[in-house]
Amino acid sequence: MLDKAAAVLDCYRPDGGAFRLTEITSQTGLSKTTAFRLCANLVRLGLLERNADTYRLGGKLFELGSLVPRRHDLRETALPFLQDLFEATHETVHLGVREGHEVVYVERIHGHQALSLPSRIGGRLPLTCTGVGKALLAFSGTDLADEVLAEPLPRLTPHTVTDPAQLRTALEKIQVSGLAYEEQEAALGVSCIASPVFDGPTAVAALSVAVPRARFHPAQLAPAVRTAALGLSRVLRSGGNV
């Protein structure tokens, strides 16, 4: 189905003009019913815009396209710091960025012991259920925090914090310490410590170490996580030059 959706998007006009459903069916070989259904889904996602019986590329597609190089540059810049963090801990390391009320994982280095984690490169999880997400949320402005805490908080495990007051207190502690903790809130048996990465006043990313609950010793992990985050922030603020 993804290849069919891509084929529909490939029907765009070079001048950005609108195209009709008949053009889509003739260029893709799809039936009118299938093409119409795919277009409806793409409109819902913001990848296409519909006006009467014509379509044009949606703003969300250009927005996503502009994110690709930025995320690639961030990942390339962050990779040495993630590798150093992995060498210091031999545990699973993550790099994530915020998109809306979710964290999107840009990179992941697997630890020596396999962990059953819901995170994957390109995958998304709620900001409130992960260490990386909490670190991002704590340093993304009060308006976003108020917006997130005003909604029902998702629950991934029995340990997920779903009380807004409790989570707000946790965010305030993160703002003071620069460290975010997550204990079995995204996956049972796994705990995490994270720290924000800055390229300005708000966090542009966060990195973390995830470990089996039995080996979770925050006092030992915190210095390595903070050092990696501070080092990456320094490089980003200098324009990528060490």
Short mmCIF file of C-alpha atoms in Angstrom, two decimals:
data_model
loop_
_atom_site.label_atom_id
_atom_site.label_comp_id
_atom_site.label_asym_id
_atom_site.label_seq_id
_atom_site.Cartn_x
_atom_site.Cartn_y
_atom_site.Cartn_z
CA MET A 1 0.00 0.00 0.00
CA LEU A 2 2.91 2.38 0.72
CA ASP A 3 4.26 1.94 -2.80
CA LYS A 4 0.82 2.83 -4.21
CA ALA A 5 0.66 5.96 -2.03
CA ALA A 6 4.14 6.94 -3.24
CA ALA A 7 3.00 6.45 -6.82
CA VAL A 8 0.10 8.83 -6.21
CA LEU A 9 2.42 11.48 -4.77
CA ASP A 10 4.70 11.09 -7.81
CA CYS A 11 1.87 12.38 -10.00
CA TYR A 12 2.39 15.96 -8.87
CA ARG A 13 2.92 18.69 -11.46
CA PRO A 14 6.42 20.24 -11.53
CA ASP A 15 4.84 23.71 -11.40
CA GLY A 16 2.93 22.76 -8.24
CA GLY A 17 -0.41 22.89 -10.02
CA ALA A 18 -3.40 20.70 -9.28
CA PHE A 19 -3.96 17.29 -10.86
CA ARG A 20 -7.16 15.33 -11.37
CA LEU A 21 -8.11 11.83 -10.26
CA THR A 22 -8.19 10.75 -13.91
CA GLU A 23 -4.52 11.76 -14.26
CA ILE A 24 -3.65 9.70 -11.18
CA THR A 25 -5.38 6.59 -12.48
CA SER A 26 -3.81 6.90 -15.94
CA GLN A 27 -0.28 7.44 -14.59
CA THR A 28 -0.40 4.83 -11.81
CA GLY A 29 -2.64 2.17 -13.34
CA LEU A 30 -4.73 2.15 -10.15
CA SER A 31 -8.47 1.73 -10.26
CA LYS A 32 -10.54 4.84 -9.64
CA THR A 33 -11.82 3.41 -6.34
CA THR A 34 -8.31 2.61 -5.06
CA ALA A 35 -6.90 5.95 -6.18
CA PHE A 36 -9.77 7.84 -4.54
CA ARG A 37 -9.30 5.95 -1.27
CA LEU A 38 -5.53 6.58 -1.25
CA CYS A 39 -6.05 10.26 -2.01
CA ALA A 40 -8.57 10.56 0.84
CA ASN A 41 -6.04 9.06 3.26
CA LEU A 42 -3.26 11.34 1.99
CA VAL A 43 -5.52 14.37 2.39
CA ARG A 44 -6.28 13.30 5.96
CA LEU A 45 -2.53 13.10 6.67
CA GLY A 46 -1.95 16.53 5.15
CA LEU A 47 0.21 15.14 2.33
CA LEU A 48 -2.35 16.17 -0.29
CA GLU A 49 -4.85 19.01 -0.46
CA ARG A 50 -8.19 18.61 -2.25
CA ASN A 51 -10.20 21.29 -4.02
CA ALA A 52 -13.38 19.98 -5.66
CA ASP A 53 -12.16 17.20 -7.98
CA THR A 54 -8.47 18.19 -8.09
CA TYR A 55 -5.50 17.55 -5.80
CA ARG A 56 -2.20 19.23 -5.10
CA LEU A 57 0.70 18.41 -2.76
CA GLY A 58 -0.08 19.32 0.85
CA GLY A 59 1.92 21.52 3.16
CA LYS A 60 2.68 18.63 5.49
CA LEU A 61 4.69 16.93 2.74
CA PHE A 62 6.95 19.96 2.34
CA GLU A 63 7.22 20.24 6.12
CA LEU A 64 8.34 16.62 6.41
CA GLY A 65 10.74 17.05 3.53
CA SER A 66 12.39 20.00 5.23
CA LEU A 67 12.87 17.95 8.40
CA VAL A 68 14.88 15.22 6.66
CA PRO A 69 18.13 17.15 6.17
CA ARG A 70 17.90 18.72 9.63
CA ARG A 71 17.45 15.35 11.29
CA HIS A 72 20.22 13.83 9.17
CA ASP A 73 22.61 16.64 10.15
CA LEU A 74 21.65 16.26 13.82
CA ARG A 75 22.19 12.51 13.70
CA GLU A 76 25.58 12.86 12.01
CA THR A 77 26.71 15.47 14.55
CA ALA A 78 25.38 13.45 17.48
CA LEU A 79 26.77 10.05 16.47
CA PRO A 80 30.26 10.48 18.02
CA PHE A 81 28.69 11.50 21.33
CA LEU A 82 26.25 8.59 21.23
CA GLN A 83 29.14 6.21 20.53
CA ASP A 84 31.13 7.67 23.44
CA LEU A 85 28.10 7.25 25.69
CA PHE A 86 27.72 3.66 24.56
CA GLU A 87 31.40 2.95 25.22
CA ALA A 88 31.08 4.45 28.70
CA THR A 89 27.99 2.42 29.63
CA HIS A 90 27.69 -0.54 27.19
CA GLU A 91 23.95 0.04 27.43
CA THR A 92 21.30 0.96 24.84
CA VAL A 93 21.58 4.60 23.76
CA HIS A 94 18.86 6.72 22.12
CA LEU A 95 18.66 10.09 20.37
CA GLY A 96 15.22 11.61 19.93
CA VAL A 97 13.56 14.80 18.73
CA ARG A 98 10.12 16.22 19.44
CA GLU A 99 7.32 16.29 16.91
CA GLY A 100 4.06 17.51 18.36
CA HIS A 101 3.30 15.60 21.54
CA GLU A 102 5.56 12.69 20.59
CA VAL A 103 9.24 11.84 20.57
CA VAL A 104 10.64 10.56 17.28
CA TYR A 105 13.72 8.36 17.61
CA VAL A 106 16.50 9.45 15.26
CA GLU A 107 19.18 6.98 16.35
CA ARG A 108 19.57 3.94 18.59
CA ILE A 109 22.67 1.95 19.52
CA HIS A 110 21.91 -1.44 21.03
CA GLY A 111 23.50 -2.38 24.33
CA HIS A 112 25.33 -5.61 25.00
CA GLN A 113 22.21 -7.11 26.58
CA ALA A 114 19.12 -7.30 24.39
CA LEU A 115 16.21 -5.26 25.73
CA SER A 116 12.57 -5.50 24.79
CA LEU A 117 11.93 -1.85 23.97
CA PRO A 118 9.10 -0.14 22.07
CA SER A 119 11.57 2.37 20.60
CA ARG A 120 12.94 2.05 17.06
CA ILE A 121 14.59 4.43 14.62
CA GLY A 122 11.84 6.51 13.06
CA GLY A 123 9.34 5.29 15.65
CA ARG A 124 7.25 7.48 17.92
CA LEU A 125 6.24 7.36 21.57
CA PRO A 126 4.37 9.81 23.81
CA LEU A 127 6.56 12.50 25.35
CA THR A 128 5.22 11.73 28.80
CA CYS A 129 6.14 8.03 28.87
CA THR A 130 9.86 8.17 28.06
CA GLY A 131 13.01 9.70 29.48
CA VAL A 132 13.87 11.35 26.17
CA GLY A 133 10.33 12.66 25.88
CA LYS A 134 10.27 14.10 29.39
CA ALA A 135 13.61 15.82 28.81
CA LEU A 136 12.24 17.41 25.65
CA LEU A 137 8.95 18.37 27.27
CA ALA A 138 10.66 19.98 30.26
CA PHE A 139 12.65 22.32 28.01
CA SER A 140 10.14 23.07 25.25
CA GLY A 141 8.29 25.92 26.93
CA THR A 142 5.46 26.19 29.45
CA ASP A 143 2.77 26.48 26.77
CA LEU A 144 3.55 23.01 25.41
CA ALA A 145 3.71 21.50 28.90
CA ASP A 146 0.34 23.05 29.79
CA GLU A 147 -1.14 21.76 26.53
CA VAL A 148 0.15 18.21 27.08
CA LEU A 149 -0.87 18.06 30.73
CA ALA A 150 -4.38 19.29 29.91
CA GLU A 151 -5.01 16.15 27.85
CA PRO A 152 -5.52 12.59 29.15
CA LEU A 153 -2.04 11.17 29.63
CA PRO A 154 -1.38 7.88 27.76
CA ARG A 155 -0.45 4.74 29.68
CA LEU A 156 2.01 2.20 28.23
CA THR A 157 2.60 0.14 31.38
CA PRO A 158 1.16 -0.01 34.92
CA HIS A 159 4.09 2.23 35.98
CA THR A 160 3.37 5.05 33.52
CA VAL A 161 2.72 8.37 35.26
CA THR A 162 -0.77 9.53 34.30
CA ASP A 163 -1.36 12.08 37.08
CA PRO A 164 -0.79 15.59 35.62
CA ALA A 165 0.27 17.05 38.98
CA GLN A 166 2.84 14.31 39.51
CA LEU A 167 4.21 14.73 36.01
CA ARG A 168 4.40 18.52 36.36
CA THR A 169 6.47 18.06 39.52
CA ALA A 170 8.76 15.68 37.63
CA LEU A 171 9.20 18.25 34.83
CA GLU A 172 10.14 20.92 37.37
CA LYS A 173 12.81 18.61 38.81
CA ILE A 174 14.16 17.94 35.32
CA GLN A 175 14.48 21.68 34.72
CA VAL A 176 16.61 21.95 37.83
CA SER A 177 18.83 18.89 37.38
CA GLY A 178 18.94 18.62 33.60
CA LEU A 179 18.17 14.91 33.93
CA ALA A 180 14.96 13.00 33.21
CA TYR A 181 14.16 9.60 34.66
CA GLU A 182 11.77 6.95 33.42
CA GLU A 183 11.29 3.75 35.41
CA GLN A 184 9.37 1.01 33.60
CA GLU A 185 6.96 3.59 32.16
CA ALA A 186 7.49 2.63 28.50
CA ALA A 187 8.46 -1.03 28.91
CA LEU A 188 8.40 -3.36 31.89
CA GLY A 189 11.80 -4.24 33.28
CA VAL A 190 13.53 -1.26 31.66
CA SER A 191 14.53 2.08 33.16
CA CYS A 192 16.06 5.12 31.50
CA ILE A 193 17.95 8.32 32.20
CA ALA A 194 17.97 11.16 29.67
CA SER A 195 19.29 14.67 29.20
CA PRO A 196 18.26 17.49 26.83
CA VAL A 197 20.37 18.80 23.95
CA PHE A 198 20.27 22.51 23.13
CA ASP A 199 20.92 24.75 20.15
CA GLY A 200 19.25 27.81 21.65
CA PRO A 201 16.90 28.34 24.62
CA THR A 202 14.77 25.26 24.02
CA ALA A 203 15.75 21.61 23.60
CA VAL A 204 16.25 20.46 20.00
CA ALA A 205 16.83 16.83 20.99
CA ALA A 206 17.52 14.57 23.93
CA LEU A 207 19.69 11.52 24.43
CA SER A 208 19.32 8.68 26.88
CA VAL A 209 20.62 5.40 28.22
CA ALA A 210 18.15 2.54 28.77
CA VAL A 211 19.12 -0.33 31.05
CA PRO A 212 17.50 -3.39 32.65
CA ARG A 213 15.76 -2.37 35.86
CA ALA A 214 18.04 -4.56 37.97
CA ARG A 215 21.12 -2.66 36.72
CA PHE A 216 19.67 0.84 36.91
CA HIS A 217 22.08 2.95 38.97
CA PRO A 218 21.33 6.61 38.16
CA ALA A 219 24.28 8.00 40.11
CA GLN A 220 26.66 6.01 37.91
CA LEU A 221 24.92 6.75 34.62
CA ALA A 222 24.06 10.43 35.12
CA PRO A 223 27.57 11.90 34.61
CA ALA A 224 28.03 10.10 31.28
CA VAL A 225 24.59 11.12 30.01
CA ARG A 226 25.04 14.76 31.05
CA THR A 227 28.55 14.91 29.55
CA ALA A 228 27.33 13.57 26.20
CA ALA A 229 24.37 15.99 26.10
CA LEU A 230 26.48 18.99 27.07
CA GLY A 231 29.16 18.10 24.53
CA LEU A 232 26.64 17.76 21.71
CA SER A 233 24.95 21.02 22.73
CA ARG A 234 28.30 22.82 22.63
CA VAL A 235 29.00 21.57 19.11
CA LEU A 236 25.51 22.49 17.85
CA ARG A 237 25.79 25.98 19.30
CA SER A 238 29.15 26.46 17.63
CA GLY A 239 27.63 25.61 14.27
CA GLY A 240 28.84 22.02 14.20
CA ASN A 241 32.50 22.82 14.75
CA VAL A 242 34.26 21.13 17.66
#
